[in-house]
Amino acid sequence: MKLGRLNHIGVATPSIADSIAFYRDVMGATKIHDPFDLPDQGVKVCFVDTPGAGGSEGTQIELIEPLPGNASIASFLEKNPAGGQHHVCYEVPEIHAAKAWFESQGKRVLGEPRIGAHGTLIFFVHPRDMQGVLTEIMETPREAH
């Protein structure tokens, strides 16, 4: 297993609309995707693109707003009312091999692989096993999102 590309940084927010305005007006973001609901994960998501070096694809910011009934993001926002960094996400070429590797290292994988916001398989690794950082592992998308 080798460290893959940093695909995105997840940022929990009480309001995607307010966060879009922040990234557009304060941070100068020029490419902000339309928000969409991920009911299976209980969140509304919006991706903000960042430029990469030499015209390459940069790391995205994933804005995450809880949908009604989402206890985990709502709990995070109770502790961090203004929102904040929630997780980091790295790409891997094959999700099941990555899951097996993390488990063989004694890391706590949170649930089975499932479809994430980019339409590819993902899983999370417990922050206590990842130096305090909730870490999402995702299979490299076949097409850019």
PDB file of C-alpha atoms in Angstrom:
ATOM      1  CA  MET A   1       0.000   0.000   0.000  1.00  0.00           C
ATOM      2  CA  LYS A   2       1.375   3.402  -0.992  1.00  0.00           C
ATOM      3  CA  LEU A   3       0.030   6.824  -0.144  1.00  0.00           C
ATOM      4  CA  GLY A   4      -2.146   8.013  -3.023  1.00  0.00           C
ATOM      5  CA  ARG A   5      -3.196  11.460  -4.184  1.00  0.00           C
ATOM      6  CA  LEU A   6      -4.891  13.703  -1.608  1.00  0.00           C
ATOM      7  CA  ASN A   7      -8.288  13.868  -3.290  1.00  0.00           C
ATOM      8  CA  HIS A   8     -10.111  16.180  -0.900  1.00  0.00           C
ATOM      9  CA  ILE A   9     -10.349  17.705   2.539  1.00  0.00           C
ATOM     10  CA  GLY A  10     -13.774  17.322   4.109  1.00  0.00           C
ATOM     11  CA  VAL A  11     -15.089  20.423   5.865  1.00  0.00           C
ATOM     12  CA  ALA A  12     -18.247  20.140   7.955  1.00  0.00           C
ATOM     13  CA  THR A  13     -20.452  23.214   7.786  1.00  0.00           C
ATOM     14  CA  PRO A  14     -23.786  24.245   9.273  1.00  0.00           C
ATOM     15  CA  SER A  15     -24.609  25.940   5.934  1.00  0.00           C
ATOM     16  CA  ILE A  16     -23.285  24.967   2.516  1.00  0.00           C
ATOM     17  CA  ALA A  17     -24.730  28.202   1.095  1.00  0.00           C
ATOM     18  CA  ASP A  18     -22.687  30.292   3.560  1.00  0.00           C
ATOM     19  CA  SER A  19     -19.586  28.190   2.919  1.00  0.00           C
ATOM     20  CA  ILE A  20     -19.943  28.582  -0.859  1.00  0.00           C
ATOM     21  CA  ALA A  21     -20.052  32.361  -0.386  1.00  0.00           C
ATOM     22  CA  PHE A  22     -16.935  32.178   1.815  1.00  0.00           C
ATOM     23  CA  TYR A  23     -14.902  30.121  -0.660  1.00  0.00           C
ATOM     24  CA  ARG A  24     -16.059  32.290  -3.581  1.00  0.00           C
ATOM     25  CA  ASP A  25     -15.833  35.757  -1.988  1.00  0.00           C
ATOM     26  CA  VAL A  26     -13.017  35.374   0.561  1.00  0.00           C
ATOM     27  CA  MET A  27     -10.877  32.576  -0.861  1.00  0.00           C
ATOM     28  CA  GLY A  28     -11.375  33.432  -4.553  1.00  0.00           C
ATOM     29  CA  ALA A  29     -12.620  30.004  -5.666  1.00  0.00           C
ATOM     30  CA  THR A  30     -13.728  30.059  -9.281  1.00  0.00           C
ATOM     31  CA  LYS A  31     -14.934  26.471  -9.726  1.00  0.00           C
ATOM     32  CA  ILE A  32     -17.663  25.480  -7.273  1.00  0.00           C
ATOM     33  CA  HIS A  33     -19.833  22.494  -8.161  1.00  0.00           C
ATOM     34  CA  ASP A  34     -23.570  22.356  -7.528  1.00  0.00           C
ATOM     35  CA  PRO A  35     -24.488  20.971  -4.087  1.00  0.00           C
ATOM     36  CA  PHE A  36     -26.219  17.592  -4.016  1.00  0.00           C
ATOM     37  CA  ASP A  37     -27.719  15.287  -1.406  1.00  0.00           C
ATOM     38  CA  LEU A  38     -26.198  11.921  -0.480  1.00  0.00           C
ATOM     39  CA  PRO A  39     -29.151  10.483   1.452  1.00  0.00           C
ATOM     40  CA  ASP A  40     -27.400   7.141   2.124  1.00  0.00           C
ATOM     41  CA  GLN A  41     -24.715   9.036   4.050  1.00  0.00           C
ATOM     42  CA  GLY A  42     -27.094  11.640   5.481  1.00  0.00           C
ATOM     43  CA  VAL A  43     -25.284  14.653   4.036  1.00  0.00           C
ATOM     44  CA  LYS A  44     -25.494  17.398   1.468  1.00  0.00           C
ATOM     45  CA  VAL A  45     -22.176  17.805  -0.359  1.00  0.00           C
ATOM     46  CA  CYS A  46     -20.568  20.499  -2.476  1.00  0.00           C
ATOM     47  CA  PHE A  47     -17.098  20.313  -4.035  1.00  0.00           C
ATOM     48  CA  VAL A  48     -14.859  23.356  -4.407  1.00  0.00           C
ATOM     49  CA  ASP A  49     -11.946  22.898  -6.823  1.00  0.00           C
ATOM     50  CA  THR A  50      -8.485  24.226  -6.097  1.00  0.00           C
ATOM     51  CA  PRO A  51      -5.894  24.696  -8.845  1.00  0.00           C
ATOM     52  CA  GLY A  52      -3.021  22.248  -9.098  1.00  0.00           C
ATOM     53  CA  ALA A  53       0.574  22.867 -10.092  1.00  0.00           C
ATOM     54  CA  GLY A  54       1.172  23.241 -13.823  1.00  0.00           C
ATOM     55  CA  GLY A  55      -2.525  23.080 -14.655  1.00  0.00           C
ATOM     56  CA  SER A  56      -3.033  19.720 -12.951  1.00  0.00           C
ATOM     57  CA  GLU A  57      -6.075  18.847 -10.921  1.00  0.00           C
ATOM     58  CA  GLY A  58      -5.790  20.269  -7.403  1.00  0.00           C
ATOM     59  CA  THR A  59      -7.142  18.901  -4.165  1.00  0.00           C
ATOM     60  CA  GLN A  60     -10.836  19.584  -3.666  1.00  0.00           C
ATOM     61  CA  ILE A  61     -12.594  20.946  -0.616  1.00  0.00           C
ATOM     62  CA  GLU A  62     -15.664  18.835   0.180  1.00  0.00           C
ATOM     63  CA  LEU A  63     -18.255  20.906   2.018  1.00  0.00           C
ATOM     64  CA  ILE A  64     -20.484  18.651   4.131  1.00  0.00           C
ATOM     65  CA  GLU A  65     -23.779  19.728   5.668  1.00  0.00           C
ATOM     66  CA  PRO A  66     -25.804  17.197   7.676  1.00  0.00           C
ATOM     67  CA  LEU A  67     -29.240  16.183   6.449  1.00  0.00           C
ATOM     68  CA  PRO A  68     -31.914  15.687   9.132  1.00  0.00           C
ATOM     69  CA  GLY A  69     -31.137  12.581  11.173  1.00  0.00           C
ATOM     70  CA  ASN A  70     -27.356  12.575  10.606  1.00  0.00           C
ATOM     71  CA  ALA A  71     -25.995  12.177  14.114  1.00  0.00           C
ATOM     72  CA  SER A  72     -22.252  12.069  13.350  1.00  0.00           C
ATOM     73  CA  ILE A  73     -21.925  15.355  11.428  1.00  0.00           C
ATOM     74  CA  ALA A  74     -24.510  17.030  13.677  1.00  0.00           C
ATOM     75  CA  SER A  75     -22.463  15.943  16.713  1.00  0.00           C
ATOM     76  CA  PHE A  76     -19.295  17.326  15.108  1.00  0.00           C
ATOM     77  CA  LEU A  77     -21.076  20.665  14.541  1.00  0.00           C
ATOM     78  CA  GLU A  78     -22.331  20.728  18.141  1.00  0.00           C
ATOM     79  CA  LYS A  79     -18.679  20.654  19.242  1.00  0.00           C
ATOM     80  CA  ASN A  80     -17.594  22.998  16.406  1.00  0.00           C
ATOM     81  CA  PRO A  81     -20.569  25.318  15.746  1.00  0.00           C
ATOM     82  CA  ALA A  82     -18.804  27.252  12.967  1.00  0.00           C
ATOM     83  CA  GLY A  83     -17.805  23.999  11.244  1.00  0.00           C
ATOM     84  CA  GLY A  84     -14.289  22.865  10.501  1.00  0.00           C
ATOM     85  CA  GLN A  85     -12.025  20.225   9.043  1.00  0.00           C
ATOM     86  CA  HIS A  86     -13.750  16.867   9.329  1.00  0.00           C
ATOM     87  CA  HIS A  87     -11.546  14.429   7.370  1.00  0.00           C
ATOM     88  CA  VAL A  88      -8.911  13.982   4.691  1.00  0.00           C
ATOM     89  CA  CYS A  89      -9.344  11.642   1.728  1.00  0.00           C
ATOM     90  CA  TYR A  90      -6.655   9.735  -0.158  1.00  0.00           C
ATOM     91  CA  GLU A  91      -7.039   7.802  -3.395  1.00  0.00           C
ATOM     92  CA  VAL A  92      -6.052   4.155  -3.844  1.00  0.00           C
ATOM     93  CA  PRO A  93      -6.144   2.049  -7.014  1.00  0.00           C
ATOM     94  CA  GLU A  94      -8.114  -0.835  -5.456  1.00  0.00           C
ATOM     95  CA  ILE A  95     -10.380  -0.283  -2.456  1.00  0.00           C
ATOM     96  CA  HIS A  96     -10.656  -3.891  -1.250  1.00  0.00           C
ATOM     97  CA  ALA A  97      -6.879  -4.391  -1.254  1.00  0.00           C
ATOM     98  CA  ALA A  98      -6.489  -1.116   0.691  1.00  0.00           C
ATOM     99  CA  LYS A  99      -9.114  -2.185   3.241  1.00  0.00           C
ATOM    100  CA  ALA A 100      -7.365  -5.521   3.737  1.00  0.00           C
ATOM    101  CA  TRP A 101      -4.023  -3.754   4.155  1.00  0.00           C
ATOM    102  CA  PHE A 102      -5.324  -1.316   6.800  1.00  0.00           C
ATOM    103  CA  GLU A 103      -6.982  -4.175   8.687  1.00  0.00           C
ATOM    104  CA  SER A 104      -3.754  -6.215   8.529  1.00  0.00           C
ATOM    105  CA  GLN A 105      -2.030  -3.238  10.172  1.00  0.00           C
ATOM    106  CA  GLY A 106      -4.556  -3.339  13.031  1.00  0.00           C
ATOM    107  CA  LYS A 107      -6.349  -0.174  11.925  1.00  0.00           C
ATOM    108  CA  ARG A 108     -10.076   0.143  12.630  1.00  0.00           C
ATOM    109  CA  VAL A 109     -11.960   0.400   9.356  1.00  0.00           C
ATOM    110  CA  LEU A 110     -15.370   1.971   9.942  1.00  0.00           C
ATOM    111  CA  GLY A 111     -17.843  -0.132   7.978  1.00  0.00           C
ATOM    112  CA  GLU A 112     -17.695  -1.808   4.613  1.00  0.00           C
ATOM    113  CA  PRO A 113     -16.786  -0.025   1.369  1.00  0.00           C
ATOM    114  CA  ARG A 114     -19.704   1.999   0.018  1.00  0.00           C
ATOM    115  CA  ILE A 115     -20.306   4.488  -2.769  1.00  0.00           C
ATOM    116  CA  GLY A 116     -19.096   7.979  -1.882  1.00  0.00           C
ATOM    117  CA  ALA A 117     -19.694  11.459  -3.288  1.00  0.00           C
ATOM    118  CA  HIS A 118     -17.443  10.888  -6.323  1.00  0.00           C
ATOM    119  CA  GLY A 119     -19.376   7.754  -7.281  1.00  0.00           C
ATOM    120  CA  THR A 120     -16.533   5.400  -6.306  1.00  0.00           C
ATOM    121  CA  LEU A 121     -16.086   3.055  -3.362  1.00  0.00           C
ATOM    122  CA  ILE A 122     -14.884   4.551  -0.070  1.00  0.00           C
ATOM    123  CA  PHE A 123     -14.302   3.617   3.555  1.00  0.00           C
ATOM    124  CA  PHE A 124     -13.121   5.506   6.642  1.00  0.00           C
ATOM    125  CA  VAL A 125     -10.367   4.647   9.101  1.00  0.00           C
ATOM    126  CA  HIS A 126     -10.822   5.586  12.770  1.00  0.00           C
ATOM    127  CA  PRO A 127      -8.928   8.745  13.766  1.00  0.00           C
ATOM    128  CA  ARG A 128      -7.407   7.031  16.826  1.00  0.00           C
ATOM    129  CA  ASP A 129      -5.532   4.783  14.416  1.00  0.00           C
ATOM    130  CA  MET A 130      -4.546   7.613  12.037  1.00  0.00           C
ATOM    131  CA  GLN A 131      -2.734  10.067  14.328  1.00  0.00           C
ATOM    132  CA  GLY A 132      -5.980  11.822  15.266  1.00  0.00           C
ATOM    133  CA  VAL A 133      -7.257  12.373  11.716  1.00  0.00           C
ATOM    134  CA  LEU A 134     -10.460  10.774  10.404  1.00  0.00           C
ATOM    135  CA  THR A 135      -9.209   9.369   7.106  1.00  0.00           C
ATOM    136  CA  GLU A 136     -11.301   8.492   4.080  1.00  0.00           C
ATOM    137  CA  ILE A 137      -9.859   6.064   1.556  1.00  0.00           C
ATOM    138  CA  MET A 138     -11.415   6.141  -1.906  1.00  0.00           C
ATOM    139  CA  GLU A 139     -10.874   4.213  -5.078  1.00  0.00           C
ATOM    140  CA  THR A 140      -9.406   6.511  -7.720  1.00  0.00           C
ATOM    141  CA  PRO A 141     -12.271   7.804  -9.886  1.00  0.00           C
ATOM    142  CA  ARG A 142     -12.262   6.563 -13.468  1.00  0.00           C
ATOM    143  CA  GLU A 143     -13.351  10.022 -14.638  1.00  0.00           C
ATOM    144  CA  ALA A 144     -12.809  13.438 -13.059  1.00  0.00           C
ATOM    145  CA  HIS A 145     -15.754  14.677 -10.970  1.00  0.00           C
TER     146      HIS A 145
END
